[in-house]
mmCIF file of N, CA and C in Angstrom:
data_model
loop_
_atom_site.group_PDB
_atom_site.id
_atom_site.type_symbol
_atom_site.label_atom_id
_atom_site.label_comp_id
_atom_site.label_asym_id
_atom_site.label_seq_id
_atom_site.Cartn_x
_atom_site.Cartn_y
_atom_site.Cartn_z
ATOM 1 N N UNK A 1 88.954 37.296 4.625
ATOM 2 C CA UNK A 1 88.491 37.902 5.870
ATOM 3 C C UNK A 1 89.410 37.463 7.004
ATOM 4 N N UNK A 2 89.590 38.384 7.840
ATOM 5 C CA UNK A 2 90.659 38.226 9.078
ATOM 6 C C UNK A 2 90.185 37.378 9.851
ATOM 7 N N UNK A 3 90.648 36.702 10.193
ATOM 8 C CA UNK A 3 90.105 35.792 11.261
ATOM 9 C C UNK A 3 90.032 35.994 12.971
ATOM 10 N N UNK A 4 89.042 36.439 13.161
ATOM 11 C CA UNK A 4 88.647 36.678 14.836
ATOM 12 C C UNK A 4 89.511 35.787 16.186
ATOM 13 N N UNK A 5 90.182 36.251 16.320
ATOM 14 C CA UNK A 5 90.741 35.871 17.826
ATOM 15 C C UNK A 5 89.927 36.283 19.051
ATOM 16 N N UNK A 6 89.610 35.233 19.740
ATOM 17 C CA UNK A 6 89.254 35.283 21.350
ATOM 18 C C UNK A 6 90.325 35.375 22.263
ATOM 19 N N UNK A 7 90.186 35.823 23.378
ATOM 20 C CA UNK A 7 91.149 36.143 24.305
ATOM 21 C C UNK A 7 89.777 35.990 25.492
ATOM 22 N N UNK A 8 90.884 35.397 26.758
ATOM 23 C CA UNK A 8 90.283 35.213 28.173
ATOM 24 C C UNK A 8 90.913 36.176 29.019
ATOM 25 N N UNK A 9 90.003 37.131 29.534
ATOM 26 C CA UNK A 9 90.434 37.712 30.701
ATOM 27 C C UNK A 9 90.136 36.581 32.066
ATOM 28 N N UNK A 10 92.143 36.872 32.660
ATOM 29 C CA UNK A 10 91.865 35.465 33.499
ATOM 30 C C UNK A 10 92.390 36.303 35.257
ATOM 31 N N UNK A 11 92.189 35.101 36.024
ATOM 32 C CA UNK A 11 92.509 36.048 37.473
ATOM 33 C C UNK A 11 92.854 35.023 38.595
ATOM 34 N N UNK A 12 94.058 35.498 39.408
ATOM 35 C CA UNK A 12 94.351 34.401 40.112
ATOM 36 C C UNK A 12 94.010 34.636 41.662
ATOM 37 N N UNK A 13 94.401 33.685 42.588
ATOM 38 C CA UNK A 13 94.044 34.133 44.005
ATOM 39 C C UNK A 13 94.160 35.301 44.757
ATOM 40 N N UNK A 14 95.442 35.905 43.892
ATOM 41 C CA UNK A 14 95.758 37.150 44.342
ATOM 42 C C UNK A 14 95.340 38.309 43.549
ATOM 43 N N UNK A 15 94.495 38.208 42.968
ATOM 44 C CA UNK A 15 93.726 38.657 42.075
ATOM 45 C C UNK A 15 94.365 40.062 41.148
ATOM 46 N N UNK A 16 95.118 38.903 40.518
ATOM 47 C CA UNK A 16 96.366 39.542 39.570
ATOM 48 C C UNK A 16 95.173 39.025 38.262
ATOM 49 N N UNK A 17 95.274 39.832 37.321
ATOM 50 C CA UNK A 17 94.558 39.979 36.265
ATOM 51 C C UNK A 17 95.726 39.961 34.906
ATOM 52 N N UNK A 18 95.229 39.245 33.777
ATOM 53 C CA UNK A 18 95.944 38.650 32.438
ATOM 54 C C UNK A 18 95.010 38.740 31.605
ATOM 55 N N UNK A 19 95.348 38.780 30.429
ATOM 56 C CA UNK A 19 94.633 38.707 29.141
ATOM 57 C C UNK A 19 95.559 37.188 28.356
ATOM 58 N N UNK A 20 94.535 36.443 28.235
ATOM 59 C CA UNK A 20 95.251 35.057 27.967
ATOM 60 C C UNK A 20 94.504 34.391 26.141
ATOM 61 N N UNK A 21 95.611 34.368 25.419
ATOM 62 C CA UNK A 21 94.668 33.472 24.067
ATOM 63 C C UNK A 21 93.402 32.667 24.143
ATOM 64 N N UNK A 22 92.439 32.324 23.759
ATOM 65 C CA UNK A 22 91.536 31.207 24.059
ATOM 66 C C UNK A 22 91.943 30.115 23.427
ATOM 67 N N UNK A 23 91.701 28.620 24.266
ATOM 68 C CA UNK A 23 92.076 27.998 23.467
ATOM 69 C C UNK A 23 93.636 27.534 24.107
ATOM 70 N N UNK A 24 94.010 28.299 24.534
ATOM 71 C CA UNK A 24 95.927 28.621 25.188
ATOM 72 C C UNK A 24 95.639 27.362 26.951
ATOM 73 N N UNK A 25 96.415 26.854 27.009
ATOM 74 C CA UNK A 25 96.538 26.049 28.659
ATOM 75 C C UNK A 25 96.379 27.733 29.229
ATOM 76 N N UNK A 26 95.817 27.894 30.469
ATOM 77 C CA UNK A 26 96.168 29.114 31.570
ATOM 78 C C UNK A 26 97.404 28.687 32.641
ATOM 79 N N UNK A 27 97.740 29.403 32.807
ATOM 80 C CA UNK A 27 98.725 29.473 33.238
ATOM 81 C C UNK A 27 98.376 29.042 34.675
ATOM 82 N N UNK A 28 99.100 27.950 35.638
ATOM 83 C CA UNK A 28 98.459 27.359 36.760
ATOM 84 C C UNK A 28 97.938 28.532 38.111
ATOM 85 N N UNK A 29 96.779 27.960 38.856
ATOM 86 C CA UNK A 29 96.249 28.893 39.567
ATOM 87 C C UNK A 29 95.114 30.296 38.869
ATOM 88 N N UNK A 30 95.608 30.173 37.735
ATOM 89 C CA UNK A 30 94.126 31.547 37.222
ATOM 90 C C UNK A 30 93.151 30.557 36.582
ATOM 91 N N UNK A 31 92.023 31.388 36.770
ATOM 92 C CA UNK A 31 90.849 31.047 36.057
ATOM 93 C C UNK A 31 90.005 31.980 35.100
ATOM 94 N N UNK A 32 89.457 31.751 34.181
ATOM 95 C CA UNK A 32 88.665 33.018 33.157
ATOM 96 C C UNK A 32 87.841 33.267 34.098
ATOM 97 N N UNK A 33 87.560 34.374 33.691
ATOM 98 C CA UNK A 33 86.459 35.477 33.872
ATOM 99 C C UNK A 33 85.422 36.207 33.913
ATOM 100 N N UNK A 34 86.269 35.611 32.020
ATOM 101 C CA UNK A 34 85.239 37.081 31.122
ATOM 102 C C UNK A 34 86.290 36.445 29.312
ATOM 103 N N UNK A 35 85.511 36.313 28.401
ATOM 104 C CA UNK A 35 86.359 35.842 27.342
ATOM 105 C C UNK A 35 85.304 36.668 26.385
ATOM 106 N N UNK A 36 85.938 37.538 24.680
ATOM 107 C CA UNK A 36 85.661 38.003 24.172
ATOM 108 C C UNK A 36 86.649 38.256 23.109
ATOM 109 N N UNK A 37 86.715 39.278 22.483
ATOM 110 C CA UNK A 37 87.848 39.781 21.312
ATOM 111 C C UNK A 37 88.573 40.546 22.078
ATOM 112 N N UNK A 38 89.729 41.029 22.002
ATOM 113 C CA UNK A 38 90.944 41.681 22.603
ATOM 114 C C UNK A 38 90.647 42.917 22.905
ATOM 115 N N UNK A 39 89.843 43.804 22.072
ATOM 116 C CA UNK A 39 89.415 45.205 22.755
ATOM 117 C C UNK A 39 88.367 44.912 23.833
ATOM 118 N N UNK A 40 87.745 44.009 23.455
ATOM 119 C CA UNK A 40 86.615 44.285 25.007
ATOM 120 C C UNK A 40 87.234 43.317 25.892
ATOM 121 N N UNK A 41 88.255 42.934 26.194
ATOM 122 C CA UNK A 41 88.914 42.266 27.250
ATOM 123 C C UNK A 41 90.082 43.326 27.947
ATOM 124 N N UNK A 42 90.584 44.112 27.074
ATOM 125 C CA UNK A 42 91.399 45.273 27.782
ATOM 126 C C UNK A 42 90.345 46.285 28.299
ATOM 127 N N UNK A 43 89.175 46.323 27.717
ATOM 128 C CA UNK A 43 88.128 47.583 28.667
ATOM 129 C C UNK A 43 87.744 47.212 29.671
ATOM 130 N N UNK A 44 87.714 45.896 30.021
ATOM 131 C CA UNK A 44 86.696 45.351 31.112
ATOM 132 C C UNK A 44 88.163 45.174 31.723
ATOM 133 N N UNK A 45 89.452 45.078 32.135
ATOM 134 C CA UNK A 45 90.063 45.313 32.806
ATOM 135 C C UNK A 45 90.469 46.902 32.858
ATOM 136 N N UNK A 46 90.636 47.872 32.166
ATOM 137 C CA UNK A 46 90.809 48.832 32.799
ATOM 138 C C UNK A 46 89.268 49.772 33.477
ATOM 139 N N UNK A 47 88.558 48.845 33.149
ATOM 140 C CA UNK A 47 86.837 49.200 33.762
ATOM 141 C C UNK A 47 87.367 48.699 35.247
ATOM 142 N N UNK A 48 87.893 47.481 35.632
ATOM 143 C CA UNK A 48 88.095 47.049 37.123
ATOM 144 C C UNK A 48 89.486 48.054 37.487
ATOM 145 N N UNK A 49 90.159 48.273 36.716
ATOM 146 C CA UNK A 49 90.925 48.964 37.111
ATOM 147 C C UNK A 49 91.048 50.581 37.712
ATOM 148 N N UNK A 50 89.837 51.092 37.143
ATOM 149 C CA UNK A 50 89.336 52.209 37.145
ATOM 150 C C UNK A 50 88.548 52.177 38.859
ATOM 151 N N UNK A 51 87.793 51.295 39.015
ATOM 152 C CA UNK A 51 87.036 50.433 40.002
ATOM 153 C C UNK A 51 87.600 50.931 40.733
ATOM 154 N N UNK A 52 89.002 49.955 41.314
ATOM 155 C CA UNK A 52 89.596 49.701 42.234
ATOM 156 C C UNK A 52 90.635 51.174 42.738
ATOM 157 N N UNK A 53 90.607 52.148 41.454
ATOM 158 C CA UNK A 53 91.800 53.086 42.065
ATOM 159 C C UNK A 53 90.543 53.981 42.818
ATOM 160 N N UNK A 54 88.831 54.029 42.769
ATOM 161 C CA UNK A 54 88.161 54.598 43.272
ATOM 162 C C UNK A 54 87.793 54.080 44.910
ATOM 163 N N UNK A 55 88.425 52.979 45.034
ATOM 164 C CA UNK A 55 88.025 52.382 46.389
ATOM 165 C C UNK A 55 88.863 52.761 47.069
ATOM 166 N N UNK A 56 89.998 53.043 46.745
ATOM 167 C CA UNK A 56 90.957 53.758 48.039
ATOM 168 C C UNK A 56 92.041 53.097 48.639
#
């Protein structure tokens, strides 16, 4: 059986958004989010992404 990878959706002051290994150092200045398996960490950023092109 494949073995399940976690991934952290992470975000920094400037609220620049990453998909980061779990488990991985983050990269200085971001913090998680939101942590899950790799498809529901790319939806929930293009879910904010979707968000934000509606705000204008």
């Amino acid at each position: 059986m494949a073995q399940r990878i976690e991934y952290a959706v992470v975000i920094n002051h400037e609220e620049q958004y990453s998909i980061w290994p779990e488990g991985e150092r983050l990269p200085k200045g971001y913090r998680a989010v939101r942590k899950g398996p790799a498809d529901d960490c790319i939806r929930h950023l293009e879910d904010l992404l979707r968000e934000r092109g509606t705000q204008g």
